[in-house]
Coordinates of C-alpha atoms and ligand atoms in Angstrom, one line a residue:
M12 CA -78.9 7.6 -46.5
D13 CA -79.2 4.0 -48.3
K14 CA -78.8 0.8 -48.1
L15 CA -79.7 -2.1 -49.7
I16 CA -81.3 -5.5 -48.6
I17 CA -81.1 -8.9 -50.3
Q18 CA -82.0 -11.9 -50.4
G19 CA -79.5 -14.2 -51.4
Q20 CA -78.8 -17.8 -53.2
S21 CA -81.3 -16.8 -56.0
K22 CA -79.4 -17.8 -59.5
L23 CA -78.7 -15.7 -62.1
F24 CA -80.0 -16.1 -65.5
G25 CA -80.1 -13.8 -68.8
D26 CA -78.4 -10.7 -70.3
V27 CA -76.4 -8.3 -68.5
L28 CA -75.4 -4.8 -70.3
I29 CA -71.9 -3.5 -69.0
S30 CA -71.3 0.1 -69.2
G31 CA -68.5 2.7 -69.9
A32 CA -65.7 2.9 -67.8
K33 CA -65.5 5.1 -64.8
N34 CA -61.6 4.9 -65.1
A35 CA -61.7 5.6 -68.4
A36 CA -64.8 8.2 -68.2
L37 CA -62.5 9.9 -65.5
P38 CA -59.9 10.9 -67.2
I39 CA -61.0 11.5 -70.7
L40 CA -63.9 14.2 -69.0
I41 CA -61.3 16.6 -67.3
G42 CA -58.9 16.0 -70.8
S43 CA -61.7 18.9 -72.1
L44 CA -59.5 21.4 -70.4
L45 CA -56.9 20.9 -73.0
T46 CA -58.8 22.2 -75.9
S47 CA -61.4 25.3 -76.7
D48 CA -63.7 22.5 -79.0
K49 CA -65.9 20.8 -78.3
L50 CA -65.5 17.7 -77.5
T51 CA -68.2 15.1 -77.4
L52 CA -68.7 11.8 -75.0
T53 CA -70.5 8.8 -75.7
N54 CA -71.3 6.0 -73.6
V55 CA -70.3 7.6 -69.9
P56 CA -71.6 5.8 -67.1
K57 CA -74.3 7.2 -64.3
L58 CA -71.9 7.2 -61.7
F59 CA -71.5 9.9 -58.9
D60 CA -67.6 9.8 -60.0
I61 CA -68.9 11.5 -62.6
N62 CA -71.7 13.9 -61.6
T63 CA -68.6 14.9 -58.9
T64 CA -66.3 15.2 -62.0
V65 CA -69.0 17.7 -63.8
K66 CA -69.2 19.9 -61.4
L67 CA -65.2 20.3 -60.8
L68 CA -65.6 21.1 -64.3
Q69 CA -68.1 23.2 -64.4
F70 CA -66.5 25.1 -61.7
L71 CA -63.9 25.3 -63.1
G72 CA -65.5 27.4 -66.2
V73 CA -66.1 23.9 -68.7
G74 CA -69.5 24.2 -70.3
I75 CA -71.2 21.2 -70.3
S76 CA -74.4 19.8 -71.5
K77 CA -75.8 17.1 -71.4
D78 CA -78.3 14.2 -72.7
E79 CA -79.2 10.7 -72.6
D80 CA -76.4 9.1 -74.5
S81 CA -73.7 11.4 -74.9
I82 CA -71.9 15.0 -73.1
E83 CA -71.0 17.8 -74.2
L84 CA -67.5 20.3 -72.9
I85 CA -66.1 23.2 -73.9
A86 CA -63.9 24.6 -72.0
K87 CA -63.6 28.0 -74.1
S88 CA -63.3 30.2 -71.1
I89 CA -61.7 29.4 -68.0
N90 CA -62.7 31.0 -64.6
H91 CA -60.6 29.7 -62.0
I92 CA -57.7 27.0 -62.3
D93 CA -57.7 25.8 -59.3
A94 CA -59.5 22.4 -57.8
P95 CA -61.0 22.9 -53.9
Y96 CA -60.6 20.8 -51.2
D97 CA -64.1 20.0 -50.6
L98 CA -64.8 18.3 -54.5
V99 CA -61.5 16.8 -54.2
K100 CA -62.1 14.9 -50.7
T101 CA -64.9 13.4 -52.4
M102 CA -62.9 11.8 -55.7
R103 CA -59.2 11.7 -55.9
A104 CA -58.9 11.1 -59.5
S105 CA -59.9 15.0 -59.2
V106 CA -55.8 15.3 -58.9
L107 CA -55.6 14.8 -63.0
V108 CA -56.8 17.8 -63.2
L109 CA -54.2 19.5 -62.5
G110 CA -51.4 18.3 -65.5
P111 CA -54.4 19.5 -68.1
L112 CA -54.6 22.5 -66.3
L113 CA -50.9 23.4 -65.5
S114 CA -49.9 23.3 -70.4
R115 CA -53.1 24.6 -71.7
F116 CA -52.7 27.6 -69.1
G117 CA -49.7 28.0 -66.6
K118 CA -50.4 27.9 -64.1
A119 CA -52.6 25.4 -61.3
R120 CA -53.1 25.5 -57.5
V121 CA -55.2 21.6 -56.8
S122 CA -56.3 20.1 -52.8
L123 CA -53.6 17.1 -52.1
P124 CA -56.4 14.2 -52.1
G125 CA -55.2 13.8 -48.3
G126 CA -55.8 9.6 -47.3
C127 CA -58.4 7.7 -48.5
A128 CA -60.0 4.2 -46.5
I129 CA -57.2 1.7 -49.2
G130 CA -54.1 3.3 -47.9
S131 CA -51.9 6.6 -48.0
R132 CA -52.0 7.1 -52.2
P133 CA -49.5 9.8 -51.9
V134 CA -49.5 11.9 -55.5
D135 CA -45.9 12.4 -55.3
I136 CA -45.1 10.9 -58.8
H137 CA -47.9 12.8 -60.5
I138 CA -45.3 15.8 -58.8
R139 CA -41.7 15.0 -59.8
G140 CA -43.0 14.2 -63.2
L141 CA -44.5 17.9 -63.5
E142 CA -41.5 18.9 -61.9
A143 CA -39.4 17.9 -64.6
M144 CA -40.5 19.3 -67.3
G145 CA -39.9 22.2 -65.9
A146 CA -43.2 23.4 -63.7
K147 CA -41.8 25.1 -60.0
I148 CA -44.6 23.9 -58.0
T149 CA -45.2 24.2 -53.9
I150 CA -47.7 22.7 -51.3
D151 CA -49.0 24.8 -48.9
Q152 CA -51.7 24.7 -47.1
G153 CA -52.9 21.4 -48.2
Y154 CA -53.0 23.0 -52.1
I155 CA -50.8 21.9 -54.6
N156 CA -49.1 25.5 -56.4
A157 CA -47.8 24.7 -60.1
S158 CA -47.4 27.0 -62.4
S159 CA -45.6 27.1 -65.6
E160 CA -45.2 31.3 -65.8
H161 CA -41.3 31.2 -65.6
L162 CA -40.8 29.0 -68.9
P163 CA -41.1 31.0 -72.3
D164 CA -45.0 30.9 -73.5
A165 CA -45.3 29.5 -69.9
K166 CA -45.2 26.1 -71.8
L167 CA -43.7 22.8 -70.3
L168 CA -40.7 21.1 -71.9
G169 CA -40.4 17.8 -72.8
A170 CA -38.6 15.4 -70.4
K171 CA -37.8 12.1 -70.4
I172 CA -39.6 10.4 -66.7
Y173 CA -38.9 7.2 -64.9
M174 CA -42.2 7.0 -63.1
D175 CA -40.4 4.3 -60.0
Q176 CA -44.0 2.7 -59.2
V177 CA -46.9 2.2 -61.8
T178 CA -49.3 4.4 -61.5
V179 CA -52.3 4.9 -63.6
T180 CA -53.8 8.2 -62.7
G181 CA -50.2 9.8 -62.8
T182 CA -49.3 8.5 -66.1
E183 CA -52.8 9.7 -67.2
N184 CA -51.9 12.8 -66.2
L185 CA -48.4 12.9 -67.2
M186 CA -49.5 12.1 -70.5
M187 CA -51.8 15.1 -70.3
A188 CA -49.3 18.2 -70.0
A189 CA -46.7 16.5 -72.4
T190 CA -49.6 16.9 -75.5
L191 CA -48.6 20.9 -74.9
A192 CA -45.1 20.6 -73.7
R193 CA -42.8 22.3 -76.4
G194 CA -41.0 18.9 -77.6
E195 CA -40.4 15.4 -76.9
T196 CA -41.6 13.6 -73.0
V197 CA -40.8 10.6 -72.5
L198 CA -43.2 8.6 -70.3
E199 CA -40.6 4.9 -68.6
N200 CA -42.0 2.3 -66.5
A201 CA -46.2 4.3 -67.7
A202 CA -49.1 2.1 -67.0
K203 CA -50.6 0.0 -69.4
E204 CA -54.2 -0.2 -68.4
P205 CA -56.6 -0.3 -71.0
E206 CA -58.3 3.0 -69.4
V207 CA -54.4 5.3 -70.1
I208 CA -54.6 3.7 -73.7
D209 CA -58.3 5.0 -74.2
L210 CA -57.3 8.2 -72.7
G211 CA -55.2 8.4 -75.4
N212 CA -56.9 7.1 -78.6
C213 CA -58.7 10.3 -77.2
L214 CA -56.1 12.4 -77.3
I215 CA -54.4 11.9 -80.3
K216 CA -58.1 12.0 -82.2
M217 CA -57.7 15.2 -80.6
G218 CA -54.7 16.5 -81.9
A219 CA -52.3 14.3 -80.1
K220 CA -48.7 13.4 -80.8
I221 CA -48.6 10.4 -78.8
S222 CA -46.9 6.7 -78.9
G223 CA -46.5 3.7 -76.8
L224 CA -50.0 2.9 -75.4
G225 CA -50.8 0.2 -74.6
T226 CA -46.1 -0.7 -73.6
D227 CA -44.0 1.2 -70.8
K228 CA -42.8 3.2 -73.2
V229 CA -45.2 6.3 -73.9
I230 CA -43.6 9.3 -76.0
I231 CA -45.6 12.4 -75.7
Q232 CA -44.6 15.1 -79.3
G233 CA -46.1 18.1 -78.2
V234 CA -48.4 20.0 -80.3
E235 CA -49.6 24.0 -80.3
N236 CA -53.1 23.0 -80.2
L237 CA -55.5 20.4 -79.4
S238 CA -58.9 19.7 -81.2
G239 CA -62.4 18.4 -80.2
T240 CA -63.5 15.8 -81.4
N241 CA -66.1 12.5 -80.7
H242 CA -65.2 9.8 -78.6
R243 CA -67.6 6.4 -76.8
I244 CA -66.0 5.8 -73.8
M245 CA -64.9 1.8 -73.4
F246 CA -66.9 -0.9 -72.0
D247 CA -65.7 -1.1 -67.8
R248 CA -64.2 -4.3 -67.1
I249 CA -64.2 -3.9 -62.8
E250 CA -67.9 -4.0 -64.3
A251 CA -68.3 -7.0 -66.5
G252 CA -66.1 -9.1 -63.8
T253 CA -67.7 -8.1 -60.6
Y254 CA -70.8 -9.9 -62.6
L255 CA -69.5 -12.8 -63.4
V256 CA -67.9 -13.5 -60.4
A257 CA -71.4 -13.2 -59.1
A258 CA -73.1 -15.0 -61.4
A259 CA -69.9 -18.1 -60.5
M260 CA -71.5 -17.5 -57.2
T261 CA -75.0 -17.4 -56.8
G262 CA -74.5 -20.2 -60.5
G263 CA -76.6 -19.9 -63.2
E264 CA -75.5 -18.2 -66.7
I265 CA -75.0 -15.2 -68.0
C266 CA -74.1 -13.3 -71.3
C267 CA -72.2 -9.8 -69.9
Q268 CA -72.6 -7.4 -73.4
G269 CA -70.6 -5.0 -74.7
V270 CA -67.5 -6.3 -73.4
D271 CA -63.9 -7.4 -74.9
A272 CA -62.9 -10.4 -73.5
D273 CA -59.1 -9.8 -74.2
Q274 CA -59.3 -6.8 -71.9
M275 CA -60.3 -9.5 -68.7
G276 CA -57.4 -11.4 -69.4
A277 CA -56.5 -12.3 -66.1
V278 CA -60.3 -12.6 -63.7
I279 CA -61.6 -15.0 -66.8
Q280 CA -58.6 -17.6 -66.6
K281 CA -58.6 -17.1 -62.6
L282 CA -62.7 -17.7 -63.2
Q283 CA -61.6 -20.4 -64.9
E284 CA -59.7 -22.2 -62.3
T285 CA -62.8 -22.4 -60.4
G286 CA -64.4 -25.1 -62.5
V287 CA -66.9 -22.9 -64.1
K288 CA -67.9 -22.1 -67.7
I289 CA -66.9 -19.5 -69.7
R290 CA -67.5 -19.1 -73.8
I291 CA -66.1 -15.6 -75.2
D292 CA -67.5 -14.1 -78.3
K293 CA -67.1 -10.9 -80.2
D294 CA -68.4 -9.0 -78.0
K295 CA -70.3 -11.1 -74.9
I296 CA -68.6 -13.2 -72.3
T297 CA -71.0 -16.0 -70.9
I298 CA -70.5 -17.8 -68.4
K299 CA -71.9 -21.2 -66.9
S300 CA -71.8 -22.3 -63.5
D301 CA -73.1 -24.4 -61.1
G302 CA -72.2 -22.8 -58.0
R303 CA -69.8 -26.1 -56.7
L304 CA -66.2 -23.9 -57.3
K305 CA -62.5 -24.6 -56.3
A306 CA -60.7 -21.5 -54.9
V307 CA -58.0 -20.2 -56.7
N308 CA -54.6 -17.9 -55.3
L309 CA -53.9 -14.7 -57.0
K310 CA -51.8 -11.9 -56.5
T311 CA -52.9 -8.2 -57.9
L312 CA -50.6 -7.1 -59.9
P313 CA -50.4 -3.6 -62.6
Y314 CA -51.7 -4.3 -66.0
P315 CA -52.1 -7.2 -67.3
G316 CA -52.1 -8.9 -64.1
F317 CA -55.1 -9.2 -61.6
P318 CA -56.5 -6.0 -61.2
T319 CA -56.4 -5.3 -57.4
D320 CA -60.5 -3.2 -58.4
M321 CA -61.2 -6.9 -58.3
Q322 CA -59.0 -8.1 -55.3
A323 CA -62.5 -7.9 -53.2
Q324 CA -65.2 -9.8 -55.4
F325 CA -62.2 -13.2 -55.8
V326 CA -62.2 -12.5 -51.7
A327 CA -65.6 -12.9 -51.2
M328 CA -66.0 -16.2 -53.9
N329 CA -62.9 -17.4 -52.4
A330 CA -64.7 -17.6 -48.9
M331 CA -67.3 -19.7 -50.3
A332 CA -65.4 -22.6 -53.1
D333 CA -63.7 -25.6 -51.7
G334 CA -60.2 -25.7 -51.1
V335 CA -57.9 -22.8 -48.6
S336 CA -56.7 -20.4 -50.4
E337 CA -53.9 -17.5 -50.8
V338 CA -54.8 -13.5 -51.7
T339 CA -52.3 -11.7 -52.3
E340 CA -52.3 -7.2 -52.0
T341 CA -49.3 -5.7 -53.7
I342 CA -50.1 -2.2 -55.1
F343 CA -52.8 -0.3 -51.9
E344 CA -51.5 -1.4 -48.5
N345 CA -54.5 -0.8 -46.4
R346 CA -57.2 -3.2 -49.2
F347 CA -59.0 -5.9 -47.1
M348 CA -61.7 -3.6 -45.0
H349 CA -63.9 -6.5 -46.5
V350 CA -62.8 -9.2 -44.7
Q351 CA -63.4 -8.3 -41.2
E352 CA -68.0 -7.7 -42.8
L353 CA -67.9 -11.1 -45.0
V354 CA -66.0 -12.7 -41.7
R355 CA -69.4 -11.6 -40.5
M356 CA -70.9 -13.0 -43.1
G357 CA -69.4 -17.1 -42.1
A358 CA -66.2 -16.6 -43.6
I359 CA -62.9 -18.2 -42.4
I360 CA -61.0 -14.3 -43.7
D361 CA -56.7 -14.8 -41.9
I362 CA -54.7 -11.6 -42.9
K363 CA -50.5 -12.3 -42.7
Q364 CA -49.2 -8.5 -44.0
N365 CA -50.9 -8.5 -47.4
T366 CA -52.2 -11.9 -47.5
A367 CA -55.5 -12.7 -46.9
I368 CA -55.4 -17.1 -45.8
I369 CA -59.1 -17.8 -47.2
R370 CA -60.5 -21.4 -45.4
G371 CA -63.3 -22.1 -48.2
G372 CA -66.4 -23.8 -48.4
E373 CA -68.2 -22.4 -45.4
E374 CA -71.4 -21.5 -46.3
L375 CA -72.1 -17.7 -46.2
C376 CA -75.1 -16.7 -44.0
G377 CA -77.2 -13.2 -44.6
A378 CA -75.8 -10.2 -41.7
N379 CA -76.3 -6.3 -40.9
V380 CA -72.3 -5.1 -42.8
M381 CA -71.1 -2.0 -43.4
A382 CA -69.7 -0.5 -47.2
T383 CA -66.1 0.6 -46.6
D384 CA -65.0 1.1 -50.1
L385 CA -65.8 1.0 -54.5
R386 CA -64.8 -2.0 -54.1
A387 CA -65.0 -3.5 -50.5
S388 CA -69.3 -3.3 -51.5
A389 CA -69.3 -5.3 -54.9
S390 CA -67.7 -7.5 -52.9
L391 CA -70.6 -7.4 -49.9
V392 CA -73.5 -7.1 -53.0
L393 CA -71.8 -10.9 -54.2
A394 CA -71.3 -12.3 -50.4
G395 CA -75.0 -11.0 -50.4
L396 CA -76.0 -12.9 -53.5
A397 CA -74.5 -16.2 -51.9
A398 CA -75.9 -16.0 -48.9
K399 CA -78.1 -18.0 -47.1
G400 CA -81.2 -15.7 -45.4
E401 CA -81.5 -11.9 -46.1
T402 CA -78.0 -8.7 -45.5
I403 CA -78.0 -5.5 -45.0
I404 CA -75.5 -3.4 -46.9
E405 CA -75.6 0.1 -45.5
R406 CA -73.7 3.2 -46.5
I407 CA -73.9 1.5 -49.9
Y408 CA -72.8 5.6 -51.5
H409 CA -69.1 3.9 -52.3
L410 CA -71.5 1.5 -54.6
D411 CA -72.9 4.3 -56.2
R412 CA -69.7 6.2 -56.9
G413 CA -68.9 3.5 -59.0
Y414 CA -71.5 0.7 -60.4
E415 CA -74.8 2.1 -62.9
S416 CA -77.6 0.9 -61.6
L417 CA -76.5 -2.2 -59.9
E418 CA -79.6 -3.1 -58.5
E419 CA -81.7 -2.9 -61.7
K420 CA -79.1 -4.8 -63.2
F421 CA -79.0 -7.6 -61.5
N422 CA -82.6 -8.3 -60.5
Q423 CA -82.7 -8.1 -63.8
I424 CA -81.6 -11.7 -64.1
G425 CA -83.0 -12.3 -61.2
A426 CA -81.8 -11.6 -57.9
K427 CA -83.7 -9.9 -55.4
I428 CA -82.2 -6.8 -54.0
K429 CA -84.5 -3.8 -52.8
R430 CA -83.0 -0.3 -52.4
I431 CA -84.7 1.4 -49.0
N432 CA -83.5 5.0 -47.2
Ligands
UD1_121 C1 -56.1 4.0 -60.5 C2 -57.9 3.4 -60.9 C3 -57.9 3.1 -59.0 C4 -57.2 1.7 -59.4 C5 -55.9 2.2 -58.8 C6 -54.9 0.5 -59.3 C7 -58.4 6.2 -61.4 C8 -59.5 6.6 -61.7 N1 -58.3 4.7 -60.3 O1 -56.3 4.4 -58.9 O2 -59.7 2.4 -59.5 O3 -57.4 1.0 -57.9 O4 -55.4 2.7 -59.9 O5 -55.6 -0.3 -60.1 O6 -58.1 5.4 -62.7 N2 -48.5 6.5 -56.1 C9 -48.2 6.8 -55.8 N3 -47.1 7.6 -55.7 C10 -48.0 8.7 -56.8 C11 -49.1 8.1 -57.4 C12 -49.6 6.2 -56.6 O7 -47.1 6.4 -54.8 O8 -48.1 9.2 -56.8 C13 -48.8 4.2 -55.2 C14 -49.7 4.8 -55.2 O9 -50.4 4.8 -53.3 C15 -50.5 3.0 -54.9 C16 -49.8 2.8 -56.6 O10 -49.3 3.6 -57.1 O11 -50.1 1.8 -54.1 C17 -51.1 3.1 -57.2 O12 -51.8 4.1 -57.5 P1 -52.1 4.0 -58.9 O13 -51.8 3.6 -60.3 O14 -51.6 5.6 -58.5 O15 -54.1 4.5 -58.2 P2 -54.7 5.9 -59.3 O16 -54.6 6.1 -60.4 O17 -55.1 6.3 -57.8

């Protein structure tokens, strides 16, 4: 298995081109199941999770061709309506095939995603929403079996659905299902994440009738068919945030290109509170840091709140910044797996329920550490970049799920990261 070896304390200078967003690309690729026409996507990041999604869609029967810059998908003839455990277990977002398969083909069978490192992550809200649209759903031998074949023309029925927790993939699954349902669906307490809006905008280009994107009430009028379109995937705000925190921690000046600062408000504000200088231009964010930072308190919340996917990176930063800080995780129940590894690098952190209390100001030192999940791995890379000496990170396949060309991009701006097998 691959490992990363990082020689710490190089200052970072230069430009980083931010890739397309994993969390927008996954649902939009899966949205190809809603039409028999061609969907052409650009700015799709080259990531492990994208390969898994492509494999899953090919298994279902979607014709897929790729070149350097784009992916074309045609879901003309579908051979399977099931997402098997082997594919779902490696990527929880596979559950997104449930809504599109059910609404276009009248049935779907999708393995339950099961537990994962950051908590139990149920899909009850996805299931209850589809039931409200008339689907019959049973859980059998670890699979969700869903059918709308008992309904006229096997079509789901529009419904008013209140989601009792804000769920990103839940909103996406139900929004996709509702595009081909009979009548109007209202999703209340919907997720407002930019990636949900990106999916919604792509569906609108495909002929869907959707209003209220970016608010907590999304209204979808079902249509008979959707057609093909071209769509460029939005930038990855979590990747951009990770590079900005890296520059804050190591000192230097970097410019993230291809971004929209309006979609990163909470992260930019928290970075400014640390004392770094940030300049915002049309599609660029420049950060300048002397490496001396003030620790910041924060609490993760659904968008526009501070993203849970940036929590681990800020914990690593607070560990070396001046002051005592509190970081509270409200989205996932077990998302502090990075803490014990950061402690091995010299961080002083206590966990009390869902809050990490971090006594900053410590110089981090290189160590052998283990990646546990995607964003935890990113926090270890950041700690390694800021630490004195050498850090070796094992199990970096987690990083390859979500960061395109991580070591190449970091090395281009002055980091010293080597991948070994
Ligand atoms: C998505 C993102 C992930 C991010 C997360 C929160 C993708 C592919 N992944 O994950 O990177 O960390 O949003 O911003 O976009 N919940 C339920 N029942 C459900 C669904 C969710 O109780 O049916 C709970 C979850 O356990 C969690 C909370 O709702 O506590 C939010 O989870 P959710 O927004 O669904 O996360 P994902 O969509 O899986």
